[in-house]
Tab-separated table of C-alpha atoms in Angstrom:
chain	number	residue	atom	x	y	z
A	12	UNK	CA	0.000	0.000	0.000
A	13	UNK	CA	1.788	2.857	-1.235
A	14	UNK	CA	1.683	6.827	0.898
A	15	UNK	CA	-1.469	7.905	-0.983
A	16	UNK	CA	-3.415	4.735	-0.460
A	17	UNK	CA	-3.049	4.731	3.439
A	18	UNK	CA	-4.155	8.819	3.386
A	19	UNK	CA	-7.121	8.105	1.955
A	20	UNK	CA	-7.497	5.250	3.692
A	21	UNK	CA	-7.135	5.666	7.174
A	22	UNK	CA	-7.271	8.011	10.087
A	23	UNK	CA	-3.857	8.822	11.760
A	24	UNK	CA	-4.539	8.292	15.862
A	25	UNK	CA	-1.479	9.349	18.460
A	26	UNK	CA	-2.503	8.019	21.733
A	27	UNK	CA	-1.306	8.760	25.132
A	28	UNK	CA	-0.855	7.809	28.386
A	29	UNK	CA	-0.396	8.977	32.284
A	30	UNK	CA	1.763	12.118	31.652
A	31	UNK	CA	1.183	12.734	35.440
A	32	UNK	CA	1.921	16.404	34.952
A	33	UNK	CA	4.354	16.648	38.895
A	34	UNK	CA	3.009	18.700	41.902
A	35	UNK	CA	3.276	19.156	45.053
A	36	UNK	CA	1.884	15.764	45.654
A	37	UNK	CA	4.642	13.715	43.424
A	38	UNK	CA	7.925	13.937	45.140
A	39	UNK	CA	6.873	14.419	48.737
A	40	UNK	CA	8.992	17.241	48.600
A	41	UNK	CA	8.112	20.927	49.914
A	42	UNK	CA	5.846	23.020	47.310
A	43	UNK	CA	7.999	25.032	45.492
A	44	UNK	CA	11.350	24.221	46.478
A	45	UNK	CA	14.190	23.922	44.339
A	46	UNK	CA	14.335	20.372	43.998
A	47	UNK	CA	10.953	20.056	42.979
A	48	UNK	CA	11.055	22.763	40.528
A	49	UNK	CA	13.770	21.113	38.763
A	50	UNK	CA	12.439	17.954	38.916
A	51	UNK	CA	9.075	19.551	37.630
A	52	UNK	CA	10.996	21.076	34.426
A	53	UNK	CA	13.454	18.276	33.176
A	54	UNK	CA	9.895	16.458	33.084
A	55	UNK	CA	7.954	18.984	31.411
A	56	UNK	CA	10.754	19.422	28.503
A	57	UNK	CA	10.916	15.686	28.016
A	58	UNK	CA	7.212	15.141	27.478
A	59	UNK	CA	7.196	18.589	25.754
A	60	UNK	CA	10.220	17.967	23.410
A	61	UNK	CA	8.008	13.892	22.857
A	62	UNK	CA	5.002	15.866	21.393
A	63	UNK	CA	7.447	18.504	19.124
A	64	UNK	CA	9.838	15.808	17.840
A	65	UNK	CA	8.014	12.672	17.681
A	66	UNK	CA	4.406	12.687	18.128
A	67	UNK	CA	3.806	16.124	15.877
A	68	UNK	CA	5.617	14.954	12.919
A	69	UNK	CA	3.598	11.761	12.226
A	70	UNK	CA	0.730	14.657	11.487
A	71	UNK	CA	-1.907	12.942	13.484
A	72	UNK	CA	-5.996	13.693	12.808
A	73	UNK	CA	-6.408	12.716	16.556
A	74	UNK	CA	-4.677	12.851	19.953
A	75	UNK	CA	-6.346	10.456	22.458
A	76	UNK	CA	-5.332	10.855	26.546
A	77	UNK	CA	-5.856	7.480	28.336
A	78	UNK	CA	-6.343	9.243	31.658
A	79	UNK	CA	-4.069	10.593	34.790
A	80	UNK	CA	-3.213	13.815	32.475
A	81	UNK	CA	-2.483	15.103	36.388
A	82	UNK	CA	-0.617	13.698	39.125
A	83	UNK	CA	-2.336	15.298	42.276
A	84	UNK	CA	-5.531	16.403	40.396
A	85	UNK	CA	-8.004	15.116	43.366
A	86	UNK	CA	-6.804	16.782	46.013
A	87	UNK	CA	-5.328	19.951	44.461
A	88	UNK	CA	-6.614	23.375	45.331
A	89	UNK	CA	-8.205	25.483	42.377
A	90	UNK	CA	-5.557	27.537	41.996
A	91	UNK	CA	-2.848	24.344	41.856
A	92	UNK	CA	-4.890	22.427	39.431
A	93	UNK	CA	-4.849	25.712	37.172
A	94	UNK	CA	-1.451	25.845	37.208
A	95	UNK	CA	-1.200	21.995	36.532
A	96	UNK	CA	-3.464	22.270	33.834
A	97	UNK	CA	-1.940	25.282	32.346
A	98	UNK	CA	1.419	23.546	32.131
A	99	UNK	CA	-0.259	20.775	30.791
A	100	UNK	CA	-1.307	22.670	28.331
A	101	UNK	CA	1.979	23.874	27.049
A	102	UNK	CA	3.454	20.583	27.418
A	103	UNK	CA	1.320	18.873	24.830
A	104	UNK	CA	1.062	22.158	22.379
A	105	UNK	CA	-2.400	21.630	22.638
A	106	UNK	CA	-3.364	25.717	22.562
A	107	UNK	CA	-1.634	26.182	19.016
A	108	UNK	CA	-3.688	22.555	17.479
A	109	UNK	CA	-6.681	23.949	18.768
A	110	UNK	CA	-6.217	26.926	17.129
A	111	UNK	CA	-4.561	26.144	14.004
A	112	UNK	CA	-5.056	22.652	12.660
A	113	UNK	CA	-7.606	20.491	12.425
A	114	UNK	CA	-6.359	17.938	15.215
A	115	UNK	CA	-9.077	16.393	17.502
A	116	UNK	CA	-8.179	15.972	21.077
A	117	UNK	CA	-10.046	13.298	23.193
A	118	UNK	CA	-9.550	12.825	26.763
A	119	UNK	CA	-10.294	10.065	29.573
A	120	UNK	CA	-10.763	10.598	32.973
A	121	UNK	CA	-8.169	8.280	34.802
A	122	UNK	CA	-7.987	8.294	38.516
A	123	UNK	CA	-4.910	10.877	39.582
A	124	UNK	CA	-7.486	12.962	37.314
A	125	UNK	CA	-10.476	12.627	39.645
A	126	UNK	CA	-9.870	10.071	42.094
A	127	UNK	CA	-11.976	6.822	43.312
A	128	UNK	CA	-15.215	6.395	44.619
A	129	UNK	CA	-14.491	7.155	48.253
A	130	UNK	CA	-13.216	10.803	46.841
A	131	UNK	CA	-16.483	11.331	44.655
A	132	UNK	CA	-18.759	10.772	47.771
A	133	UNK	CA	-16.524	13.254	49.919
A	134	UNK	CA	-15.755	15.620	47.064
A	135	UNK	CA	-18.035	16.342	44.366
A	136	UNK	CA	-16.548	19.184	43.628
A	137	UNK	CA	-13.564	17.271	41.484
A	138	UNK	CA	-15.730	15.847	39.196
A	139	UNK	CA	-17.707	19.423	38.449
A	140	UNK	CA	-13.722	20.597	37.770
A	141	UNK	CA	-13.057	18.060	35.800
A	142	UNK	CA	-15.828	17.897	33.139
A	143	UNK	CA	-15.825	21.795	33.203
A	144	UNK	CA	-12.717	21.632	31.354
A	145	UNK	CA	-12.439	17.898	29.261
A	146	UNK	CA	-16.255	17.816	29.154
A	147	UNK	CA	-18.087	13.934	29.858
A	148	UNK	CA	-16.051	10.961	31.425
A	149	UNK	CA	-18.601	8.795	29.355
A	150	UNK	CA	-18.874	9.536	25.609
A	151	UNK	CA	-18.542	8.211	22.178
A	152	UNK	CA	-16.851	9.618	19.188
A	153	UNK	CA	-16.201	8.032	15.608
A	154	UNK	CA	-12.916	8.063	13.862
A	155	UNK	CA	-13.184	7.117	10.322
A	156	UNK	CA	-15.648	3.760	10.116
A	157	UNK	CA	-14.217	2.854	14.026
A	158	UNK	CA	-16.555	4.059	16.921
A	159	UNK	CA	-14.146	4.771	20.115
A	160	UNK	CA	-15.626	4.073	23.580
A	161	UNK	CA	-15.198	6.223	26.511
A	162	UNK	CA	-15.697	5.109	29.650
A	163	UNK	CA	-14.876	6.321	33.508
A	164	UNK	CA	-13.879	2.822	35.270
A	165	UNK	CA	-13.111	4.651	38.277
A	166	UNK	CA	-17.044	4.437	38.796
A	167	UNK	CA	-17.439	0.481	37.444
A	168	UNK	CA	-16.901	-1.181	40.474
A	169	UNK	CA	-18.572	1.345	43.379
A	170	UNK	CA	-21.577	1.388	44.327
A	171	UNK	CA	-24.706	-0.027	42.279
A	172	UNK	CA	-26.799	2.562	43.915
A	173	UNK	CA	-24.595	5.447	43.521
A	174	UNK	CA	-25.209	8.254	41.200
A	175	UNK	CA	-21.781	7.975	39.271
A	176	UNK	CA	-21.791	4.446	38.817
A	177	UNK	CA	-25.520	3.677	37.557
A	178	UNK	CA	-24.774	7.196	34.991
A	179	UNK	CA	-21.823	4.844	33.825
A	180	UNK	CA	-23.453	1.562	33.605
A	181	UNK	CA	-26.663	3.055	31.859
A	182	UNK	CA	-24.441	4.962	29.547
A	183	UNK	CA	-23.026	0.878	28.537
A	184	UNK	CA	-26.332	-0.245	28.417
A	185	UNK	CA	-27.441	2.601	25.847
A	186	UNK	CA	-24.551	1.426	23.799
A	187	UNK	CA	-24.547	-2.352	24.397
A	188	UNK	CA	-28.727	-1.492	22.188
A	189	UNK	CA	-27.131	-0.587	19.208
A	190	UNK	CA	-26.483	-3.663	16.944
A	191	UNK	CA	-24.732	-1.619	14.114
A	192	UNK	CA	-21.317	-3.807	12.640
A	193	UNK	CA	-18.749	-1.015	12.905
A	194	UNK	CA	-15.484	-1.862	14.780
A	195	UNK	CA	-15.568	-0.586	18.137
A	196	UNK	CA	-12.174	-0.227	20.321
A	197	UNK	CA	-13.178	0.175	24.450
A	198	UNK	CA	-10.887	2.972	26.213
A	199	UNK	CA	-10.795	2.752	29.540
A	200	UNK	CA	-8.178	3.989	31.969
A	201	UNK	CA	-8.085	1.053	34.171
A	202	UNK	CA	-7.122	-2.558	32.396
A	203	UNK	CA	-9.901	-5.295	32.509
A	204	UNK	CA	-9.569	-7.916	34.975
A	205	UNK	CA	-6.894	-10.784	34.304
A	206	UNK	CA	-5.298	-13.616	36.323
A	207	UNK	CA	-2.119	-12.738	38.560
A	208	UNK	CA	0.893	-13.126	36.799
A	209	UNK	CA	-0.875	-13.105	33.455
A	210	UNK	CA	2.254	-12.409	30.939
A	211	UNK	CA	2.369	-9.119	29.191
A	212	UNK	CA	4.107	-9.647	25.881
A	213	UNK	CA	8.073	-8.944	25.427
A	214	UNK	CA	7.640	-5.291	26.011
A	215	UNK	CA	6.841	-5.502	29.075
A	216	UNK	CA	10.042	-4.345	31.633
A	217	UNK	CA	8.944	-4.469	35.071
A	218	UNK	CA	7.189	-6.581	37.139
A	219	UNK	CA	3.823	-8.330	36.647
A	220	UNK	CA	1.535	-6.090	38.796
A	221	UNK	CA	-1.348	-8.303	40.097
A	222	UNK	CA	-5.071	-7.815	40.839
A	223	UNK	CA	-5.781	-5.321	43.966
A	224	UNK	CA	-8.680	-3.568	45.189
A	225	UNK	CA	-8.638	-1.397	48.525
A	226	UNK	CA	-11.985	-0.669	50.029
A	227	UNK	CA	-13.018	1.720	53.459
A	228	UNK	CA	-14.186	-0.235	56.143
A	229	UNK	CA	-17.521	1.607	56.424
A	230	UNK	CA	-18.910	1.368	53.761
A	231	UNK	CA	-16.329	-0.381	51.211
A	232	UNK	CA	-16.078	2.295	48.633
A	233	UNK	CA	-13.454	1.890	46.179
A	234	UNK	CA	-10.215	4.019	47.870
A	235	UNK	CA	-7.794	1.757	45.046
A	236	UNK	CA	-7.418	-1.024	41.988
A	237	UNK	CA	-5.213	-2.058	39.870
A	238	UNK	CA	-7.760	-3.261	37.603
A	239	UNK	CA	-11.521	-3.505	36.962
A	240	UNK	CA	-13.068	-6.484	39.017
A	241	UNK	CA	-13.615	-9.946	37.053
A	242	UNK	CA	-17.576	-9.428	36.957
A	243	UNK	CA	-17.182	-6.078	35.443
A	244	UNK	CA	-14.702	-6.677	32.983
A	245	UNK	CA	-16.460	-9.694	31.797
A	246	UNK	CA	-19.975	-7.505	31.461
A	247	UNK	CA	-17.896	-4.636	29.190
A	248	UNK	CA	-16.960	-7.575	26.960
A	249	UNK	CA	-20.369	-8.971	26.538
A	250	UNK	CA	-22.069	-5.897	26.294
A	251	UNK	CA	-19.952	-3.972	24.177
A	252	UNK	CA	-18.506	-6.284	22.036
A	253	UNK	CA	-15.269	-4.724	21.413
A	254	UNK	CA	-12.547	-5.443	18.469
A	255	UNK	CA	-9.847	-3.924	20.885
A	256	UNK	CA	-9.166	-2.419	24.414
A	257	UNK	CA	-7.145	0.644	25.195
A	258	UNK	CA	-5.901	0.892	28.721
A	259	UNK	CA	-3.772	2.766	30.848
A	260	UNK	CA	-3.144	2.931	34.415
A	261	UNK	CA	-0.571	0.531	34.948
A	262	UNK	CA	2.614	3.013	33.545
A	263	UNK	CA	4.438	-0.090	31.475
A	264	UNK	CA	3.139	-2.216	28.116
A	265	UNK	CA	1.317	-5.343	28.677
A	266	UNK	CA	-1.277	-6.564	25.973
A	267	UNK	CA	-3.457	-9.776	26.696
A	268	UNK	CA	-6.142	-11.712	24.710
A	269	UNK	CA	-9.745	-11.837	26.940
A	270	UNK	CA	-12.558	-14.193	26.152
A	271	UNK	CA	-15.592	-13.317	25.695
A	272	UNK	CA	-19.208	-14.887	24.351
A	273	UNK	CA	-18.449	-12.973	20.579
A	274	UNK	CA	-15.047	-14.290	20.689
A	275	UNK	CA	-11.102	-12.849	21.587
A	276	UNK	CA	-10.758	-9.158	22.118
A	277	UNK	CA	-7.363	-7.659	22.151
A	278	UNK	CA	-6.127	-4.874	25.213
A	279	UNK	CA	-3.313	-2.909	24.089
A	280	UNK	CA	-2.325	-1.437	28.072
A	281	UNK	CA	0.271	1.455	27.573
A	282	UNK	CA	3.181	3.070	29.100
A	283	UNK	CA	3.536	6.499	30.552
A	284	UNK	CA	4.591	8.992	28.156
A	285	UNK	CA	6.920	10.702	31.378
A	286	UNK	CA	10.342	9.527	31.922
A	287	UNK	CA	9.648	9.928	36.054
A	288	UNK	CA	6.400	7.231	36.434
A	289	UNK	CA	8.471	4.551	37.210
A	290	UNK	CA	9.014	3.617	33.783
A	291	UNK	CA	12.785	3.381	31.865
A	292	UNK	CA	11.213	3.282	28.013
A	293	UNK	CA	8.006	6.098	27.874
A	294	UNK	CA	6.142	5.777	25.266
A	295	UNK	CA	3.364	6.633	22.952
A	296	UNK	CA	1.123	4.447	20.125
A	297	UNK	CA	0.408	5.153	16.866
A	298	UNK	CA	-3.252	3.641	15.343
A	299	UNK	CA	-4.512	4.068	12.369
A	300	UNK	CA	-8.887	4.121	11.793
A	301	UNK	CA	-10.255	2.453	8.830
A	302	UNK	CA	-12.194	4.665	6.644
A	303	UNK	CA	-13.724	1.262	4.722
A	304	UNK	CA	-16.768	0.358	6.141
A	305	UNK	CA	-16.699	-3.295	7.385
A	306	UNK	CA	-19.882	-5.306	6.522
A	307	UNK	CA	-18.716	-8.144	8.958
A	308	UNK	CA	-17.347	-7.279	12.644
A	309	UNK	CA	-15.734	-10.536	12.797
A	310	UNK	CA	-13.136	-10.003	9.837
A	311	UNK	CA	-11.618	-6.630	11.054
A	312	UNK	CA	-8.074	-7.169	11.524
A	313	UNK	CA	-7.066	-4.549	8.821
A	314	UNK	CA	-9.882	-2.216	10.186
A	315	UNK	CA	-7.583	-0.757	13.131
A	316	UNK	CA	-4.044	-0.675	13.283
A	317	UNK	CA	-1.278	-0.180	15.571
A	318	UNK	CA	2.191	0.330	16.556
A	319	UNK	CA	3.961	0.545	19.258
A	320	UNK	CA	6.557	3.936	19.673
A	321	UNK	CA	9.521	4.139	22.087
A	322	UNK	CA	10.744	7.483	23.132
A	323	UNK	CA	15.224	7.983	24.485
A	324	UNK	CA	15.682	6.438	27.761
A	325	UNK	CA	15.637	9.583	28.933
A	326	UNK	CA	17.281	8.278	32.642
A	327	UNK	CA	20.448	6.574	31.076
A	328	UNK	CA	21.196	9.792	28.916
A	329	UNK	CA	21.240	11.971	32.470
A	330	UNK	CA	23.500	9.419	33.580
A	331	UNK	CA	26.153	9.031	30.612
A	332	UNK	CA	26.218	13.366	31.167
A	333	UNK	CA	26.978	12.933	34.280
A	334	UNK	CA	29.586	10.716	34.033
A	335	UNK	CA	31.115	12.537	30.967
A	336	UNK	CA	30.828	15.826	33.755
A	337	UNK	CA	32.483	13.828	35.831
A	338	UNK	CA	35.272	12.295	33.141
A	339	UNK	CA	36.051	15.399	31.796
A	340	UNK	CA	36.550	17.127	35.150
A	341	UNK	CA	38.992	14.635	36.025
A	342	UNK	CA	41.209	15.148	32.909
A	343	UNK	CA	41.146	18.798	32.977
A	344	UNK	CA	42.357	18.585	36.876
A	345	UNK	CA	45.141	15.787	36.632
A	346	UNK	CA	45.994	16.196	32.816
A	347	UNK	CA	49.867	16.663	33.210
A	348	UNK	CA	50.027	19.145	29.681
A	349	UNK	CA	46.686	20.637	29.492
A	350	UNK	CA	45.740	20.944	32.777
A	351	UNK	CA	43.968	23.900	33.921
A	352	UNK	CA	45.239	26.553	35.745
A	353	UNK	CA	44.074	25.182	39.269
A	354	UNK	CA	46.655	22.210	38.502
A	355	UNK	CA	49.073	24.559	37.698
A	356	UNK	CA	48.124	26.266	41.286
A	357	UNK	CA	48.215	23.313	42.720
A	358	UNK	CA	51.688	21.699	41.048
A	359	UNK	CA	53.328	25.901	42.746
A	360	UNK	CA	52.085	25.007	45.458
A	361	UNK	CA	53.364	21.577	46.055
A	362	UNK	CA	57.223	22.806	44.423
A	363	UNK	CA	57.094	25.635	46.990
A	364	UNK	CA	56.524	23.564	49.772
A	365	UNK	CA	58.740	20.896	48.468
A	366	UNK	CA	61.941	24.095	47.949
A	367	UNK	CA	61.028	25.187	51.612
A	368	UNK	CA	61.541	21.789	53.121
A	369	UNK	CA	64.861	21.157	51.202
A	370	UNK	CA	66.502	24.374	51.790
A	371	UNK	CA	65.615	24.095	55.443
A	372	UNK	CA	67.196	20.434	55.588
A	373	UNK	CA	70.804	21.568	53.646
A	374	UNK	CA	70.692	24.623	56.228
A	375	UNK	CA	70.639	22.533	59.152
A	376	UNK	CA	73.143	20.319	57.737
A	377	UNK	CA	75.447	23.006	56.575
A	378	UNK	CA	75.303	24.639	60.005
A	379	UNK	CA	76.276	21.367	61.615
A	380	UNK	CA	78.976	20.804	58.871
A	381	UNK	CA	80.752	24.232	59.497
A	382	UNK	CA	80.104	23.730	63.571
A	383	UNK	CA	82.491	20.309	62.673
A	384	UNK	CA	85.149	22.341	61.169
A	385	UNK	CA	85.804	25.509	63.194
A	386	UNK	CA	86.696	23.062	65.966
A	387	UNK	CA	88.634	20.697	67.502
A	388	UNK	CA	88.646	17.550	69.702
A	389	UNK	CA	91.201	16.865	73.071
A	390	UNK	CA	91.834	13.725	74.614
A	391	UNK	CA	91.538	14.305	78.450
A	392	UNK	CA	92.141	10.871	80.832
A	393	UNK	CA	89.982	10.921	84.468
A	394	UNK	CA	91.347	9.431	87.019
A	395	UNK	CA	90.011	6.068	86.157
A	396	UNK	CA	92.097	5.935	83.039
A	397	UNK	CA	89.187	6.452	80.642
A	398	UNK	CA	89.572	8.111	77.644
A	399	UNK	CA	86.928	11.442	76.642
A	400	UNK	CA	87.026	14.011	73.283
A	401	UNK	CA	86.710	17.059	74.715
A	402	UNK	CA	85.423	19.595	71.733
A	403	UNK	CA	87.010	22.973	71.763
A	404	UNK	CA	86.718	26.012	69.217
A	405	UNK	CA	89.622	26.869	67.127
A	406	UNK	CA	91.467	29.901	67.640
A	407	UNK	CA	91.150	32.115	64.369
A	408	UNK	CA	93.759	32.371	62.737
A	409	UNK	CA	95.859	36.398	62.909
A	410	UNK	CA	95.509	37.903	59.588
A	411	UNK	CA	97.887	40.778	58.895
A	412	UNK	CA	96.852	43.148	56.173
A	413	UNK	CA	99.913	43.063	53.320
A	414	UNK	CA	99.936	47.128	54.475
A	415	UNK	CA	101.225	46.059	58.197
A	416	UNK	CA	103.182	43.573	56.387
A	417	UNK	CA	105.098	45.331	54.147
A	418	UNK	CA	105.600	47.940	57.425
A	419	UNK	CA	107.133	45.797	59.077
A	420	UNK	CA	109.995	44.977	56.381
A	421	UNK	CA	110.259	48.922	55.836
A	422	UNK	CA	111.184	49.224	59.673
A	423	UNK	CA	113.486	46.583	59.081
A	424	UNK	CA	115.555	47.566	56.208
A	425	UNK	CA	115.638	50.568	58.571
């Protein structure tokens, strides 16, 4: 398929996940001090220089966030989670693409974005915040001949009577009625359910994360998960009857086949985009919509594609500078031709003290030397007929000027 086939063809997707813009709440460190601020840029210019050099370029009709665009976003104050989101903002360029292309942004809300079901009963307020800005946490779009799913999954599991949860599960009900045969892909911030150490695929580079849900003890709303319960995940599948999953959440790659009554569906989990989630390869993936309208749901294998997109380890390059920094320094300082001028210092320095030392040593022994010659030794016997050097000075010698001298032979001739 040559360049002007695929245009025409199919819709260019970038997706994203858990940028995690850092706050106050990310390093445990004081707000606004100096290691957090740096720690705050290096991590802003990485994602930012990601969009500019890698994601940009591939000219994408659509940038999708899987969720946790914040890292604090709950429990931030107004005026914090304006700030966040205003970096955010800048990060991903996404003020110029809304004003000058044609580039479709489409968010999920993950839960460092609005928290768990024990923080929507105590704080309704983060969900109003939320939504004023990246509008409904359930919605559906289109992309080409591809419908895209939306879902909060923050609210799957909490509680059947609660208002955020049935709003969800009514919203998959209204979906689950229509029959239509396009290709649907389910994005959801937190993977579906699968066995503990369920293997991720080969790009996977940390450790199998297994199934865990944290509950209060009052009334067992949802305070954490790590993924959607079993039940749940298995009612998405039949309901929805996806041709691929989109996840998030979990900051490193795993993809894994689920079973479900219409057959295998496909979850795609990514990585974080930010070098500082716990993560050594960030990442991004590039998908590409069908435009072809597919008259049988069953055969749509060419109907969405993907590919997976590593971004520089960012970690291991701060570490190579640093030990260059520290390489170089050492050459400049012990370098014995081009060594800077504080080794030159330093080499005075050392001669001086080394010239002081020796002159002090031949003085010593010169003034012993001449004490040894401008005398002389006696033997004196005691009375026990031992035998001791007795050292005496030597007389100095009379010197007669050659005027006195050559007196005296005037006087006498006289």
């Amino acid at each position: 398929m040559d360049r002007i086939e695929y245009l025409s063809d199919y819709v260019k997707v970038a997706v994203l996940a858990d940028p995690q813009v850092m706050d106050r709440t990310s390093l445990h460190l004081p707000p606004k001090s100096l290691g957090l601020e740096i720690a705050e840029f290096y991590t802003d210019l990485f994602m930012r220089r990601a969009i500019l050099a890698s994601v940009l370029p591939f000219q994408p009709d659509v940038i999708l966030f899987l969720g946790d665009n914040f890292d604090g976003g709950p429990i931030l104050s107004d005026e914090e989670w304006q700030e966040s989101l205003s970096r955010f903002r800048h990060i991903f360029n996404l003020n110029m693409l809304e004003r000058s292309t044609n580039t479709q942004v489409y968010y999920l809300a993950g839960n460092h974005d609005v928290g768990y079901e024990a923080f929507h009963s105590r704080m309704p307020e983060v969900i109003k915040r939320y939504e004023k800005e990246f509008r409904s946490r359930n919605y559906r779009f289109t992309v080409g001949k591809v419908d895209f799913i939306a879902i909060d999954a923050q609210t799957l599991d909490g509680n059947s009577q609660g208002q955020l949860t049935s709003a969800t599960w009514d919203f998959v009900r209204n979906i689950s009625k229509d029959v239509s045969l396009t290709p649907r892909v389910l994005l959801s911030h937190i993977p579906l359910y699968r066995p503990d150490r369920t293997y991720c695929g080969p790009h996977r580079s940390s450790p199998i994360i297994n199934q865990k849900v944290s509950r209060t003890n009052q009334n067992q709303e949802i305070l954490y998960q790590n993924y959607i319960t079993e039940k749940s995940s298995q009612y998405l599948l039949d309901m929805l009857r996806p041709v691929l999953i989109l996840s998030g959440h979990d900051h490193d790659q795993c993809s894994v086949t689920h079973l479900s009554k219409h057959g295998q569906v496909r979850e795609h989990t990514l990585g974080t985009i930010s070098w500082q989630q716990g993560n050594l390869y960030p990442s991004f993936m590039l998908l590409s919509a069908s435009n072809l309208a597919f008259h049988n749901v069953s055969s749509t294998d060419d109907a969405i594609l993907t590919h997976l997109c590593f971004l520089p380890v960012q970690t291991y390059i701060y570490i190579w500078y640093l030990f260059q920094f520290g390489l170089t320094l050492l050459v400049l300082l012990l370098w014995p031709a081009n060594g800077i001028g504080i080794s030159r210092h330093f080499s005075g320095i050392m001669g001086y003290i080394r010239g002081l030392t020796t002159r002090n040593f031949f003085r010593h022994s010169e003034k012993e030397k001449n004490e040894d010659e401008n005398c002389e030794y006696e033997m004196v016997w005691d009375a026990e007929g031992s035998m001791h050097l007795i050292k005496k000075a030597l007389k100095a010698p009379t010197k007669i000027s050659s005027e006195k001298a050559s007196m005296e032979r005037y006087v006498s001739d006289v």
